[in-house]
C-alpha cells in the first residue's frame, strides 16, 4: 500500500465555498475575505472562493462578487468559483476567477433537488458554460456529485458514472472532481471506481472530493493515492456539506489531509501550522467548534481546559447535518 504513492499532491481548498454554503449563520463579507486571504498564506495554491448560484437557493454565498473583487492574493494562488449556468458565468467573468467550476449529479433525483434540472438538461447547461469558458481562455473544473451513493437513490452504478465522466471530458473539461457528496464511500469502492475511470480519463485530470460523514474520508484518500490519484479536495476545519443532500456532513478537513500526506512524505507545499491558524479563524468567524480532528487535537494542546469545556457543546458536524436537513425542507 505504501509503494508507488505519488511524490506530490495537489490540494484544492473548498471550504470558503463548500463549507460556507452550508452554514446557517450568515458570515460577513470581510470575514470571508479574511479567511480566504489567510488560507492563501498557507501554501495552498488552489482555493474555491464562492459560488455564483441563485441567492434564493444559497443565500450564504450571495456576496460572491464582492468577495472575489475584494480579495488580495499572493501570486501563484488560483481561485475558482462554482457556476451553475450562463448567468452565473457572467458574474464569474467579471471577477477573473479561473478555473470555472461547473457541477452536476450522477443521479436524476439529486440533480433535480440540487439544480432543479434532470441530468440531460444539466449536461446541456454545463456544456454552454464550458464552451463560454473555453472561448474566454479559462480552464474548467467539473464536479460530478453522488458518484458512490445518493441520498435519494442509494448506490450508484459505476457504469453510469463512467458514461457521465466521459461526456464531461469530451466537452473539454480540464479536471474532473468525483464527489462523495454524502460521505458514504468506502476504500474498496474508491479503488474500483478509479480503476474503471482511469481506462478513459488521465489520472492527472481526476480529483477526489470526500465528505467525512462516516469517518471514511482519510482511508478513502489512501485508496485514491494507491490507485494513482494526485488531486484531493478538502475544507479547512472540516466545514461543509451540500444543502440539497440530506446527511452530507463536512468535507474532509484540510489539516487532516495535510497531516496524512506529510506523514507519507508526499509534498503539498502547505504549512500545517498555518492551516491550524486558519481553522481557528474559521471557528472564531462561525462562533462554534468545527469537526477537523487534527485541529481539535492542536487546539486542545494549546488550551486543554477551554477545549474540554467547548467539547461539551454540540459538535459542528452535527450542526451541518441539521443545516442540510433544514435546506432540504425548503
Ligand atoms: P431555478 O429556480 O430553476 O432557475 O434554479 P431559473 O433559471 O428558473 O431562475 C430562477 C431565479 O434565479 C431567477 O431570478 C434567475 O434570474 C435566478 P428571479 O427572476 O426569480 O428573480 N438565477 C440566478 N441568480 C444568480 N446567479 C445565477 C442564477 N441562475 C438563476 N447563476 C439554479 C436553477 C441552478 C439557478 C438553482 O437551482 C441553483 O442556484 N442551485 C444551486 C444549488 C447549489 O449551489 N448547491 C450546492 C452546490 S453543489 C455541491 O455542494 C456539491 C459539490 O460540493 C460536490 C460534491 O460534494 O459532490 C460541488
Ligand atoms: Mg461537496
Short mmCIF file of C-alpha atoms and ligand atoms in Angstrom, two decimals:
data_model
loop_
_atom_site.label_atom_id
_atom_site.label_comp_id
_atom_site.label_asym_id
_atom_site.label_seq_id
_atom_site.Cartn_x
_atom_site.Cartn_y
_atom_site.Cartn_z
CA UNK A 1 0.00 0.00 0.00
CA UNK A 2 2.91 2.38 0.69
CA UNK A 3 4.73 1.61 -2.52
CA UNK A 4 4.25 3.71 -5.61
CA UNK A 5 2.48 6.55 -3.85
CA UNK A 6 2.72 9.90 -5.65
CA UNK A 7 5.56 12.24 -4.64
CA UNK A 8 3.42 15.34 -4.80
CA UNK A 9 -0.29 16.00 -4.34
CA UNK A 10 -2.44 18.98 -5.30
CA UNK A 11 -4.86 20.02 -2.56
CA UNK A 12 -7.90 22.04 -3.60
CA UNK A 13 -9.30 24.03 -0.69
CA UNK A 14 -13.10 24.21 -1.00
CA UNK A 15 -14.02 25.48 2.49
CA UNK A 16 -14.95 29.04 1.55
CA UNK A 17 -17.50 27.59 -0.92
CA UNK A 18 -18.49 24.06 0.15
CA UNK A 19 -18.11 24.92 3.83
CA UNK A 20 -19.77 28.29 4.00
CA UNK A 21 -22.65 27.37 1.66
CA UNK A 22 -23.93 25.09 4.36
CA UNK A 23 -23.74 27.38 7.37
CA UNK A 24 -26.92 28.71 8.90
CA UNK A 25 -25.01 31.72 10.25
CA UNK A 26 -24.53 34.47 7.67
CA UNK A 27 -20.84 35.20 7.55
CA UNK A 28 -19.93 38.84 6.92
CA UNK A 29 -18.11 39.51 3.63
CA UNK A 30 -14.94 40.90 5.32
CA UNK A 31 -14.73 37.72 7.43
CA UNK A 32 -14.91 35.54 4.32
CA UNK A 33 -12.19 37.65 2.72
CA UNK A 34 -10.05 37.39 5.86
CA UNK A 35 -10.37 33.60 5.89
CA UNK A 36 -9.54 33.20 2.19
CA UNK A 37 -6.56 35.55 2.44
CA UNK A 38 -5.27 33.56 5.44
CA UNK A 39 -5.71 30.30 3.50
CA UNK A 40 -3.72 31.80 0.63
CA UNK A 41 -0.81 32.31 3.06
CA UNK A 42 -0.55 28.62 3.96
CA UNK A 43 0.98 27.47 0.68
CA UNK A 44 -2.39 26.38 -0.74
CA UNK A 45 -2.35 27.15 -4.46
CA UNK A 46 -5.94 26.29 -5.35
CA UNK A 47 -8.88 27.77 -3.46
CA UNK A 48 -12.57 27.71 -4.33
CA UNK A 49 -13.74 31.04 -3.00
CA UNK A 50 -17.51 31.17 -3.62
CA UNK A 51 -20.31 30.24 -5.98
CA UNK A 52 -22.36 32.25 -8.44
CA UNK A 53 -25.56 30.30 -7.98
CA UNK A 54 -29.04 31.66 -7.28
CA UNK A 55 -29.05 33.62 -3.99
CA UNK A 56 -32.54 32.20 -3.41
CA UNK A 57 -31.03 28.71 -3.32
CA UNK A 58 -27.80 29.53 -1.48
CA UNK A 59 -28.21 32.86 0.33
CA UNK A 60 -24.96 32.27 2.27
CA UNK A 61 -22.89 32.99 -0.84
CA UNK A 62 -24.93 35.85 -2.28
CA UNK A 63 -21.95 38.18 -1.82
CA UNK A 64 -19.71 36.20 -4.21
CA UNK A 65 -18.96 39.16 -6.47
CA UNK A 66 -17.92 41.34 -3.57
CA UNK A 67 -15.76 38.61 -2.03
CA UNK A 68 -13.97 37.98 -5.31
CA UNK A 69 -13.41 41.67 -6.00
CA UNK A 70 -12.10 42.48 -2.53
CA UNK A 71 -9.60 39.65 -2.17
CA UNK A 72 -5.88 40.39 -2.25
CA UNK A 73 -3.95 37.24 -3.02
CA UNK A 74 -0.27 36.42 -3.40
CA UNK A 75 0.96 35.49 -6.88
CA UNK A 76 0.54 31.85 -7.80
CA UNK A 77 -2.76 31.31 -5.99
CA UNK A 78 -5.56 30.25 -8.34
CA UNK A 79 -9.13 30.83 -7.28
CA UNK A 80 -12.16 29.06 -8.65
CA UNK A 81 -15.90 29.58 -8.19
CA UNK A 82 -18.87 27.29 -8.67
CA UNK A 83 -21.04 28.23 -11.66
CA UNK A 84 -24.41 26.57 -12.46
CA UNK A 85 -25.36 28.32 -15.71
CA UNK A 86 -24.53 31.17 -18.10
CA UNK A 87 -25.98 33.74 -15.72
CA UNK A 88 -23.52 32.59 -13.07
CA UNK A 89 -20.77 32.55 -15.67
CA UNK A 90 -21.40 36.23 -16.50
CA UNK A 91 -20.80 37.06 -12.81
CA UNK A 92 -17.72 34.85 -12.61
CA UNK A 93 -16.30 36.51 -15.70
CA UNK A 94 -16.45 39.92 -14.04
CA UNK A 95 -14.12 38.68 -11.29
CA UNK A 96 -11.38 36.89 -13.22
CA UNK A 97 -11.77 33.58 -11.34
CA UNK A 98 -10.10 30.72 -13.18
CA UNK A 99 -10.89 27.79 -13.23
CA UNK A 100 -14.63 27.94 -13.63
CA UNK A 101 -16.16 25.09 -11.61
CA UNK A 102 -19.22 23.53 -13.21
CA UNK A 103 -21.22 20.86 -11.43
CA UNK A 104 -23.84 18.20 -11.97
CA UNK A 105 -25.05 14.99 -10.36
CA UNK A 106 -24.76 11.32 -11.22
CA UNK A 107 -28.40 10.68 -10.27
CA UNK A 108 -31.60 12.18 -11.59
CA UNK A 109 -33.12 12.85 -8.18
CA UNK A 110 -30.09 14.61 -6.69
CA UNK A 111 -29.83 16.64 -9.87
CA UNK A 112 -33.46 17.78 -9.60
CA UNK A 113 -33.08 18.64 -5.91
CA UNK A 114 -29.80 20.48 -6.36
CA UNK A 115 -30.32 22.45 -9.55
CA UNK A 116 -33.96 21.90 -10.48
CA UNK A 117 -32.92 20.10 -13.67
CA UNK A 118 -32.60 16.48 -14.70
CA UNK A 119 -29.32 15.02 -15.94
CA UNK A 120 -29.79 15.62 -19.68
CA UNK A 121 -30.83 19.23 -19.16
CA UNK A 122 -27.91 19.71 -16.75
CA UNK A 123 -25.47 18.33 -19.32
CA UNK A 124 -26.69 20.84 -21.89
CA UNK A 125 -26.28 23.76 -19.45
CA UNK A 126 -22.83 22.58 -18.34
CA UNK A 127 -21.81 22.35 -22.00
CA UNK A 128 -22.82 26.00 -22.53
CA UNK A 129 -20.72 27.11 -19.56
CA UNK A 130 -17.72 25.00 -20.60
CA UNK A 131 -17.92 26.37 -24.11
CA UNK A 132 -18.15 30.01 -22.92
CA UNK A 133 -15.22 29.43 -20.53
CA UNK A 134 -13.07 27.89 -23.23
CA UNK A 135 -13.88 30.73 -25.66
CA UNK A 136 -12.63 33.14 -22.99
CA UNK A 137 -9.48 31.07 -22.42
CA UNK A 138 -10.47 29.87 -18.95
CA UNK A 139 -9.88 26.40 -17.60
CA UNK A 140 -12.75 24.31 -16.27
CA UNK A 141 -13.08 22.02 -13.28
CA UNK A 142 -16.20 19.83 -13.31
CA UNK A 143 -17.76 18.24 -10.26
CA UNK A 144 -19.81 15.11 -10.57
CA UNK A 145 -21.74 14.62 -7.34
CA UNK A 146 -23.05 11.46 -5.65
CA UNK A 147 -20.74 9.17 -7.63
CA UNK A 148 -20.84 6.43 -4.98
CA UNK A 149 -24.14 6.82 -3.14
CA UNK A 150 -27.10 9.14 -3.49
CA UNK A 151 -29.27 10.18 -0.53
CA UNK A 152 -32.36 9.59 -2.69
CA UNK A 153 -31.44 6.68 -4.99
CA UNK A 154 -28.91 4.66 -2.95
CA UNK A 155 -25.85 3.01 -4.51
CA UNK A 156 -24.83 4.47 -7.84
CA UNK A 157 -23.79 2.26 -10.75
CA UNK A 158 -20.12 2.98 -11.69
CA UNK A 159 -21.06 2.45 -15.35
CA UNK A 160 -23.44 5.42 -15.31
CA UNK A 161 -20.72 7.48 -13.57
CA UNK A 162 -18.25 6.43 -16.25
CA UNK A 163 -20.60 7.47 -19.02
CA UNK A 164 -21.21 10.94 -17.48
CA UNK A 165 -17.49 11.44 -16.84
CA UNK A 166 -16.75 10.68 -20.48
CA UNK A 167 -19.39 13.20 -21.60
CA UNK A 168 -17.86 15.87 -19.36
CA UNK A 169 -14.32 15.17 -20.54
CA UNK A 170 -15.47 15.26 -24.17
CA UNK A 171 -16.66 18.84 -23.56
CA UNK A 172 -13.05 19.84 -22.83
CA UNK A 173 -13.12 19.85 -19.04
CA UNK A 174 -9.59 20.14 -17.61
CA UNK A 175 -10.19 18.50 -14.24
CA UNK A 176 -12.95 16.22 -13.02
CA UNK A 177 -13.72 16.07 -9.32
CA UNK A 178 -15.61 12.98 -8.19
CA UNK A 179 -17.91 13.83 -5.29
CA UNK A 180 -18.73 11.52 -2.41
CA UNK A 181 -21.35 14.10 -1.52
CA UNK A 182 -22.80 12.28 1.49
CA UNK A 183 -19.57 10.70 2.71
CA UNK A 184 -20.72 7.11 2.21
CA UNK A 185 -17.89 5.72 0.08
CA UNK A 186 -15.52 3.01 1.28
CA UNK A 187 -11.92 2.35 0.13
CA UNK A 188 -12.87 -0.67 -1.97
CA UNK A 189 -15.45 1.38 -3.87
CA UNK A 190 -12.94 4.19 -4.40
CA UNK A 191 -10.32 1.80 -5.76
CA UNK A 192 -12.89 0.18 -8.04
CA UNK A 193 -14.26 3.45 -9.46
CA UNK A 194 -10.77 4.86 -10.09
CA UNK A 195 -9.76 1.57 -11.74
CA UNK A 196 -12.72 1.82 -14.13
CA UNK A 197 -12.30 5.54 -14.86
CA UNK A 198 -8.55 5.54 -15.39
CA UNK A 199 -9.06 3.45 -18.53
CA UNK A 200 -10.76 6.51 -20.03
CA UNK A 201 -9.52 9.55 -18.07
CA UNK A 202 -5.95 10.53 -17.35
CA UNK A 203 -5.23 10.23 -13.65
CA UNK A 204 -3.75 13.73 -13.51
CA UNK A 205 -7.15 15.10 -14.59
CA UNK A 206 -9.03 13.30 -11.82
CA UNK A 207 -9.73 14.65 -8.32
CA UNK A 208 -11.43 13.04 -5.35
CA UNK A 209 -13.84 15.06 -3.19
CA UNK A 210 -14.72 13.31 0.05
CA UNK A 211 -17.17 14.39 2.69
CA UNK A 212 -16.43 12.81 6.05
CA UNK A 213 -19.89 11.89 7.31
CA UNK A 214 -18.95 8.36 8.33
CA UNK A 215 -15.28 8.94 9.13
CA UNK A 216 -14.05 7.20 5.96
CA UNK A 217 -12.62 10.22 4.12
CA UNK A 218 -8.95 9.70 5.05
CA UNK A 219 -8.94 5.99 4.38
CA UNK A 220 -10.59 6.77 1.04
CA UNK A 221 -7.74 9.20 0.33
CA UNK A 222 -5.30 6.32 0.96
CA UNK A 223 -7.24 4.20 -1.54
CA UNK A 224 -7.19 7.08 -4.03
CA UNK A 225 -3.44 7.63 -3.59
CA UNK A 226 -2.73 3.93 -4.01
CA UNK A 227 -4.81 3.98 -7.21
CA UNK A 228 -2.70 6.88 -8.54
CA UNK A 229 -4.92 9.94 -7.92
CA UNK A 230 -2.92 13.09 -7.16
CA UNK A 231 -5.60 15.75 -6.54
CA UNK A 232 -7.79 15.87 -3.44
CA UNK A 233 -10.36 18.41 -2.31
CA UNK A 234 -10.67 19.36 1.34
CA UNK A 235 -12.15 22.06 3.52
CA UNK A 236 -10.44 23.92 6.32
CA UNK A 237 -11.52 22.60 9.75
CA UNK A 238 -13.87 20.14 8.03
CA UNK A 239 -16.56 22.71 7.30
CA UNK A 240 -19.10 21.83 4.69
CA UNK A 241 -21.92 19.85 3.19
CA UNK A 242 -24.42 20.08 0.39
CA UNK A 243 -27.68 21.72 1.45
CA UNK A 244 -29.52 19.64 -1.15
CA UNK A 245 -28.12 16.28 0.02
CA UNK A 246 -29.56 15.31 3.40
CA UNK A 247 -26.89 13.65 5.52
CA UNK A 248 -23.97 15.44 3.84
CA UNK A 249 -21.68 16.48 6.66
CA UNK A 250 -18.46 18.45 6.35
CA UNK A 251 -15.73 17.79 3.82
CA UNK A 252 -12.54 16.03 4.76
CA UNK A 253 -10.63 18.59 6.86
CA UNK A 254 -7.66 20.10 5.04
CA UNK A 255 -5.47 19.80 8.15
CA UNK A 256 -6.25 16.07 8.45
CA UNK A 257 -5.39 15.56 4.78
CA UNK A 258 -2.12 17.50 5.01
CA UNK A 259 -1.14 15.69 8.23
CA UNK A 260 -1.58 12.35 6.44
CA UNK A 261 0.28 13.48 3.31
CA UNK A 262 3.15 14.93 5.38
CA UNK A 263 3.45 11.63 7.24
CA UNK A 264 3.76 9.78 3.93
CA UNK A 265 6.46 12.17 2.71
CA UNK A 266 4.15 13.46 -0.04
CA UNK A 267 4.76 17.11 -0.86
CA UNK A 268 1.89 19.59 -0.86
CA UNK A 269 3.72 22.88 -0.28
CA UNK A 270 1.29 23.58 2.57
CA UNK A 271 2.29 24.63 6.08
CA UNK A 272 0.21 22.65 8.59
CA UNK A 273 0.68 25.08 11.47
CA UNK A 274 -0.59 27.95 9.32
CA UNK A 275 -3.58 25.82 8.36
CA UNK A 276 -4.37 25.31 12.03
CA UNK A 277 -4.47 29.09 12.42
CA UNK A 278 -6.97 29.21 9.55
CA UNK A 279 -9.08 26.55 11.26
CA UNK A 280 -9.01 28.58 14.45
CA UNK A 281 -10.05 31.65 12.46
CA UNK A 282 -12.92 29.71 10.84
CA UNK A 283 -14.15 28.73 14.32
CA UNK A 284 -13.90 32.33 15.51
CA UNK A 285 -15.85 33.59 12.49
CA UNK A 286 -18.56 30.93 12.81
CA UNK A 287 -18.64 31.12 16.60
CA UNK A 288 -18.56 27.35 17.05
CA UNK A 289 -16.34 24.33 17.18
CA UNK A 290 -15.63 22.67 13.83
CA UNK A 291 -15.07 18.95 13.29
CA UNK A 292 -11.48 18.79 11.94
CA UNK A 293 -9.68 16.16 14.05
CA UNK A 294 -6.13 17.50 13.70
CA UNK A 295 -7.42 20.98 14.51
CA UNK A 296 -9.17 19.73 17.67
CA UNK A 297 -6.01 18.00 18.79
CA UNK A 298 -3.77 21.01 18.06
CA UNK A 299 -6.10 23.41 19.86
CA UNK A 300 -6.53 21.14 22.88
CA UNK A 301 -2.74 21.05 23.38
CA UNK A 302 -2.75 24.83 23.41
CA UNK A 303 -5.65 25.27 25.77
CA UNK A 304 -6.78 21.94 27.25
CA UNK A 305 -9.33 23.44 29.64
CA UNK A 306 -11.26 25.52 27.13
CA UNK A 307 -11.26 22.61 24.66
CA UNK A 308 -12.82 20.33 27.25
CA UNK A 309 -15.45 22.92 28.02
CA UNK A 310 -16.29 23.66 24.43
CA UNK A 311 -16.33 19.97 23.53
CA UNK A 312 -19.42 19.62 25.67
CA UNK A 313 -21.23 21.76 23.08
CA UNK A 314 -22.93 20.14 20.10
CA UNK A 315 -20.21 19.32 17.54
CA UNK A 316 -20.09 21.35 14.33
CA UNK A 317 -20.55 18.27 12.15
CA UNK A 318 -23.96 17.61 13.69
CA UNK A 319 -24.95 21.22 13.14
CA UNK A 320 -24.00 20.81 9.49
CA UNK A 321 -26.27 17.80 9.11
CA UNK A 322 -29.07 19.72 10.73
CA UNK A 323 -28.41 22.59 8.35
CA UNK A 324 -28.60 20.11 5.48
CA UNK A 325 -31.93 18.80 6.70
CA UNK A 326 -33.25 22.34 7.04
CA UNK A 327 -32.08 23.03 3.45
CA UNK A 328 -33.95 20.08 2.03
CA UNK A 329 -37.23 21.15 3.59
CA UNK A 330 -37.10 24.49 1.69
P1 LIG B 1 -34.14 27.70 -10.96
O1 LIG B 1 -35.04 28.28 -9.91
O2 LIG B 1 -34.61 26.50 -11.69
O3 LIG B 1 -33.61 28.77 -12.01
O4 LIG B 1 -32.75 27.38 -10.28
P2 LIG B 1 -34.26 29.74 -13.01
O5 LIG B 1 -33.36 29.74 -14.20
O6 LIG B 1 -35.74 29.44 -13.19
O7 LIG B 1 -34.12 31.14 -12.25
C1 LIG B 1 -34.82 31.41 -11.05
C2 LIG B 1 -34.27 32.70 -10.46
O8 LIG B 1 -32.88 32.54 -10.10
C3 LIG B 1 -34.30 33.87 -11.44
O9 LIG B 1 -34.46 35.04 -10.65
C4 LIG B 1 -32.92 33.86 -12.02
O10 LIG B 1 -32.52 35.12 -12.52
C5 LIG B 1 -32.08 33.48 -10.81
P3 LIG B 1 -35.91 35.74 -10.45
O11 LIG B 1 -36.35 36.06 -11.86
O12 LIG B 1 -36.79 34.70 -9.80
O13 LIG B 1 -35.61 36.91 -9.59
N1 LIG B 1 -30.82 32.84 -11.17
C6 LIG B 1 -29.62 33.24 -10.73
N2 LIG B 1 -29.24 34.24 -9.92
C7 LIG B 1 -27.92 34.39 -9.69
N3 LIG B 1 -26.98 33.59 -10.22
C8 LIG B 1 -27.33 32.57 -11.03
C9 LIG B 1 -28.69 32.36 -11.32
N4 LIG B 1 -29.36 31.49 -12.07
C10 LIG B 1 -30.66 31.78 -11.98
N5 LIG B 1 -26.38 31.78 -11.53
C11 LIG B 1 -30.35 27.16 -10.31
C12 LIG B 1 -31.67 26.84 -11.02
C13 LIG B 1 -29.30 26.28 -10.93
C14 LIG B 1 -30.02 28.62 -10.52
C15 LIG B 1 -30.52 26.87 -8.79
O14 LIG B 1 -31.07 25.61 -8.64
C16 LIG B 1 -29.26 26.96 -8.04
O15 LIG B 1 -28.68 28.04 -7.92
N6 LIG B 1 -28.79 25.81 -7.49
C17 LIG B 1 -27.51 25.76 -6.81
C18 LIG B 1 -27.57 24.79 -5.67
C19 LIG B 1 -26.19 24.73 -5.02
O16 LIG B 1 -25.42 25.65 -5.06
N7 LIG B 1 -25.92 23.55 -4.37
C20 LIG B 1 -24.69 23.35 -3.68
C21 LIG B 1 -23.51 23.26 -4.59
S1 LIG B 1 -23.26 21.64 -5.28
C22 LIG B 1 -22.32 20.80 -4.07
O17 LIG B 1 -22.17 21.29 -2.99
C23 LIG B 1 -21.66 19.51 -4.43
C24 LIG B 1 -20.14 19.65 -4.61
O18 LIG B 1 -19.52 20.14 -3.44
C25 LIG B 1 -19.53 18.29 -4.95
C26 LIG B 1 -19.99 17.16 -4.03
O19 LIG B 1 -19.86 17.27 -2.80
O20 LIG B 1 -20.49 16.18 -4.59
C27 LIG B 1 -19.80 20.60 -5.77
MG1 LIG B 2 -19.03 18.91 -1.69
#
